[in-house]
Amino acid sequence: MTKELAVEDLSLQLAVVAGFVLLMVVVHSAGLVGISRLLRLHDERNIPNEFGLRASFLMGSYGLLLFALHFVEIFVFAAFYKAVGAMRSMEQALYYSASCYATLGASTAGFSEEWRLVGALEALVGFILIGWSTAFMVRTLGKIID
């Protein structure tokens, strides 16, 4: 492998990661807006003013919808890994993607070296998106408790 080819590979991986960052910001923003609208979080009258059964149902629904949103984001990365041949099966790609996204650190055994930087940086993307979701959920909990 020549030095130029290695730089081209790195440039391609960084470009793919930049595209994923933009895509995930759009997907996550749209997902949070959709969840807020579905649960009618914009209307203060729909948010319980004490933590009871209604608040538990609201937060449980919120948690399930956030889980679904994060799964969609993990699936997008996994579909990419499968499409470029970095993983042999969709199950392997989903496992690897979920592990990276949640910053668990899956083994890279069987993962294509030419795309490993994308997998590593997926952890940063997942960390930020999980934090973003947490901030939204804490904000909603704050409204219930206040």
Coordinates of N, CA and C in Angstrom, one line a residue, residues 1-79:
M1 N 0.9 -1.2 0.0 CA 0.0 0.0 0.0 C 0.9 1.2 0.0
T2 N 0.7 2.1 -0.9 CA 1.5 3.4 -1.0 C 1.0 4.4 0.0
K3 N 1.8 5.4 0.3 CA 1.5 6.4 1.2 C 0.3 7.2 0.7
E4 N 0.2 7.5 -0.6 CA -0.9 8.2 -1.2 C -2.2 7.5 -1.0
L5 N -2.2 6.1 -1.2 CA -3.4 5.4 -1.0 C -3.9 5.4 0.4
A6 N -3.0 5.4 1.3 CA -3.3 5.4 2.8 C -4.0 6.7 3.1
V7 N -3.5 7.8 2.5 CA -4.1 9.2 2.8 C -5.4 9.2 2.1
E8 N -5.6 8.6 0.9 CA -6.9 8.6 0.3 C -7.9 7.8 1.1
D9 N -7.5 6.7 1.7 CA -8.3 5.9 2.5 C -8.8 6.6 3.7
L10 N -7.8 7.3 4.4 CA -8.1 8.1 5.6 C -9.1 9.3 5.2
S11 N -8.9 9.9 4.1 CA -9.7 11.0 3.6 C -11.2 10.5 3.4
L12 N -11.3 9.3 2.8 CA -12.6 8.7 2.5 C -13.3 8.4 3.8
Q13 N -12.6 7.8 4.7 CA -13.2 7.5 6.0 C -13.7 8.8 6.8
L14 N -12.8 9.8 6.7 CA -13.2 11.0 7.4 C -14.4 11.7 6.7
A15 N -14.4 11.6 5.4 CA -15.6 12.2 4.7 C -16.9 11.4 5.0
V16 N -16.8 10.1 5.1 CA -17.9 9.3 5.5 C -18.4 9.6 6.9
V17 N -17.5 9.8 7.8 CA -17.8 10.1 9.2 C -18.5 11.5 9.2
A18 N -17.9 12.5 8.5 CA -18.5 13.8 8.4 C -20.0 13.7 7.9
G19 N -20.2 12.9 6.9 CA -21.5 12.7 6.4 C -22.5 12.0 7.4
F20 N -21.9 11.1 8.1 CA -22.7 10.4 9.2 C -23.1 11.4 10.3
V21 N -22.1 12.3 10.7 CA -22.4 13.3 11.7 C -23.6 14.2 11.3
L22 N -23.5 14.7 10.0 CA -24.6 15.5 9.5 C -25.9 14.7 9.5
L23 N -25.9 13.5 9.0 CA -27.1 12.7 8.9 C -27.7 12.4 10.2
M24 N -26.8 12.1 11.2 CA -27.3 11.7 12.5 C -27.9 13.0 13.3
V25 N -27.3 14.1 13.0 CA -27.8 15.3 13.7 C -29.2 15.6 13.1
V26 N -29.4 15.4 11.8 CA -30.7 15.6 11.2 C -31.7 14.6 11.7
V27 N -31.3 13.3 11.7 CA -32.2 12.2 12.1 C -32.5 12.4 13.6
H28 N -31.6 12.7 14.4 CA -31.8 12.8 15.9 C -32.7 14.1 16.2
S29 N -32.4 15.2 15.5 CA -33.3 16.4 15.7 C -34.7 16.1 15.3
A30 N -34.9 15.5 14.1 CA -36.2 15.1 13.7 C -36.9 14.1 14.6
G31 N -36.1 13.2 15.1 CA -36.7 12.2 16.1 C -37.1 12.9 17.4
L32 N -36.3 13.8 17.9 CA -36.7 14.4 19.1 C -37.9 15.3 19.0
V33 N -37.9 16.0 17.8 CA -39.1 16.8 17.5 C -40.4 15.9 17.4
G34 N -40.2 14.8 16.7 CA -41.3 13.9 16.5 C -41.8 13.3 17.9
I35 N -40.9 12.9 18.7 CA -41.2 12.4 20.0 C -41.9 13.5 20.9
S36 N -41.4 14.7 20.8 CA -42.0 15.8 21.6 C -43.4 16.1 21.1
R37 N -43.6 16.0 19.8 CA -45.0 16.2 19.3 C -45.9 15.1 19.6
L38 N -45.4 13.9 19.4 CA -46.2 12.7 19.7 C -46.7 12.7 21.2
L39 N -45.8 13.0 22.1 CA -46.1 13.0 23.5 C -46.7 14.4 24.0
R40 N -46.8 15.3 23.0 CA -47.3 16.7 23.3 C -46.6 17.3 24.4
L41 N -45.2 17.3 24.4 CA -44.4 17.9 25.4 C -44.3 19.4 25.3
H42 N -44.7 19.9 24.1 CA -44.7 21.4 23.9 C -45.8 22.1 24.7
D43 N -46.9 21.3 25.0 CA -48.0 21.9 25.7 C -47.9 21.5 27.2
E44 N -47.6 22.6 28.0 CA -47.3 22.4 29.5 C -48.5 21.7 30.2
R45 N -49.7 21.8 29.6 CA -50.9 21.2 30.3 C -50.8 19.6 30.2
N46 N -50.0 19.1 29.2 CA -49.9 17.7 29.1 C -48.8 17.1 29.9
I47 N -48.0 17.9 30.6 CA -47.0 17.4 31.4 C -47.5 17.4 32.9
P48 N -47.5 16.2 33.5 CA -48.0 16.1 34.9 C -47.2 17.0 35.8
N49 N -47.8 17.5 36.9 CA -47.1 18.4 37.8 C -46.6 17.7 39.0
E50 N -46.7 16.4 39.0 CA -46.2 15.5 40.1 C -45.8 14.2 39.5
F51 N -44.9 13.5 40.2 CA -44.5 12.2 39.7 C -45.4 11.1 40.2
G52 N -46.3 10.8 39.4 CA -47.3 9.7 39.7 C -47.4 8.8 38.5
L53 N -48.5 8.1 38.4 CA -48.8 7.1 37.4 C -48.7 7.8 36.0
R54 N -49.3 8.9 35.8 CA -49.3 9.6 34.5 C -47.9 10.0 34.1
A55 N -47.1 10.5 35.1 CA -45.7 10.9 34.8 C -44.9 9.6 34.5
S56 N -45.1 8.5 35.2 CA -44.4 7.3 34.9 C -44.7 6.8 33.5
F57 N -46.0 6.9 33.1 CA -46.4 6.5 31.7 C -45.7 7.4 30.7
L58 N -45.7 8.7 31.0 CA -45.1 9.6 30.0 C -43.6 9.3 29.9
M59 N -42.9 9.2 31.0 CA -41.4 8.9 31.0 C -41.1 7.6 30.4
G60 N -42.0 6.6 30.7 CA -41.8 5.2 30.1 C -41.9 5.3 28.5
S61 N -43.0 6.0 28.1 CA -43.2 6.2 26.6 C -42.0 6.9 26.0
Y62 N -41.6 7.9 26.7 CA -40.4 8.7 26.2 C -39.2 7.8 26.1
G63 N -38.9 7.0 27.1 CA -37.8 6.1 27.1 C -37.9 5.1 25.9
L64 N -39.0 4.5 25.7 CA -39.2 3.6 24.6 C -39.0 4.2 23.2
L65 N -39.5 5.4 23.1 CA -39.4 6.1 21.8 C -37.9 6.5 21.6
L66 N -37.2 6.9 22.6 CA -35.8 7.3 22.5 C -35.0 6.0 22.1
F67 N -35.3 4.9 22.7 CA -34.7 3.6 22.4 C -34.9 3.3 20.9
A68 N -36.1 3.5 20.4 CA -36.4 3.2 19.0 C -35.6 4.2 18.1
L69 N -35.5 5.5 18.5 CA -34.7 6.4 17.7 C -33.2 6.0 17.7
H70 N -32.7 5.7 18.8 CA -31.3 5.2 18.8 C -31.1 4.0 18.0
F71 N -32.1 3.0 18.1 CA -31.9 1.8 17.3 C -31.9 2.2 15.8
V72 N -32.7 3.1 15.3 CA -32.7 3.5 13.9 C -31.3 4.0 13.6
E73 N -30.7 4.8 14.4 CA -29.4 5.4 14.1 C -28.4 4.3 14.1
I74 N -28.4 3.3 15.0 CA -27.5 2.2 15.0 C -27.7 1.4 13.7
F75 N -29.0 1.2 13.3 CA -29.3 0.4 12.1 C -28.7 1.1 10.8
V76 N -28.7 2.4 10.8 CA -28.1 3.1 9.6 C -26.6 2.9 9.5
F77 N -25.9 2.9 10.7 CA -24.5 2.6 10.6 C -24.3 1.1 10.2
A78 N -25.1 0.2 10.8 CA -25.0 -1.2 10.5 C -25.2 -1.5 9.0
A79 N -26.2 -0.8 8.5 CA -26.5 -1.0 7.0 C -25.3 -0.5 6.2

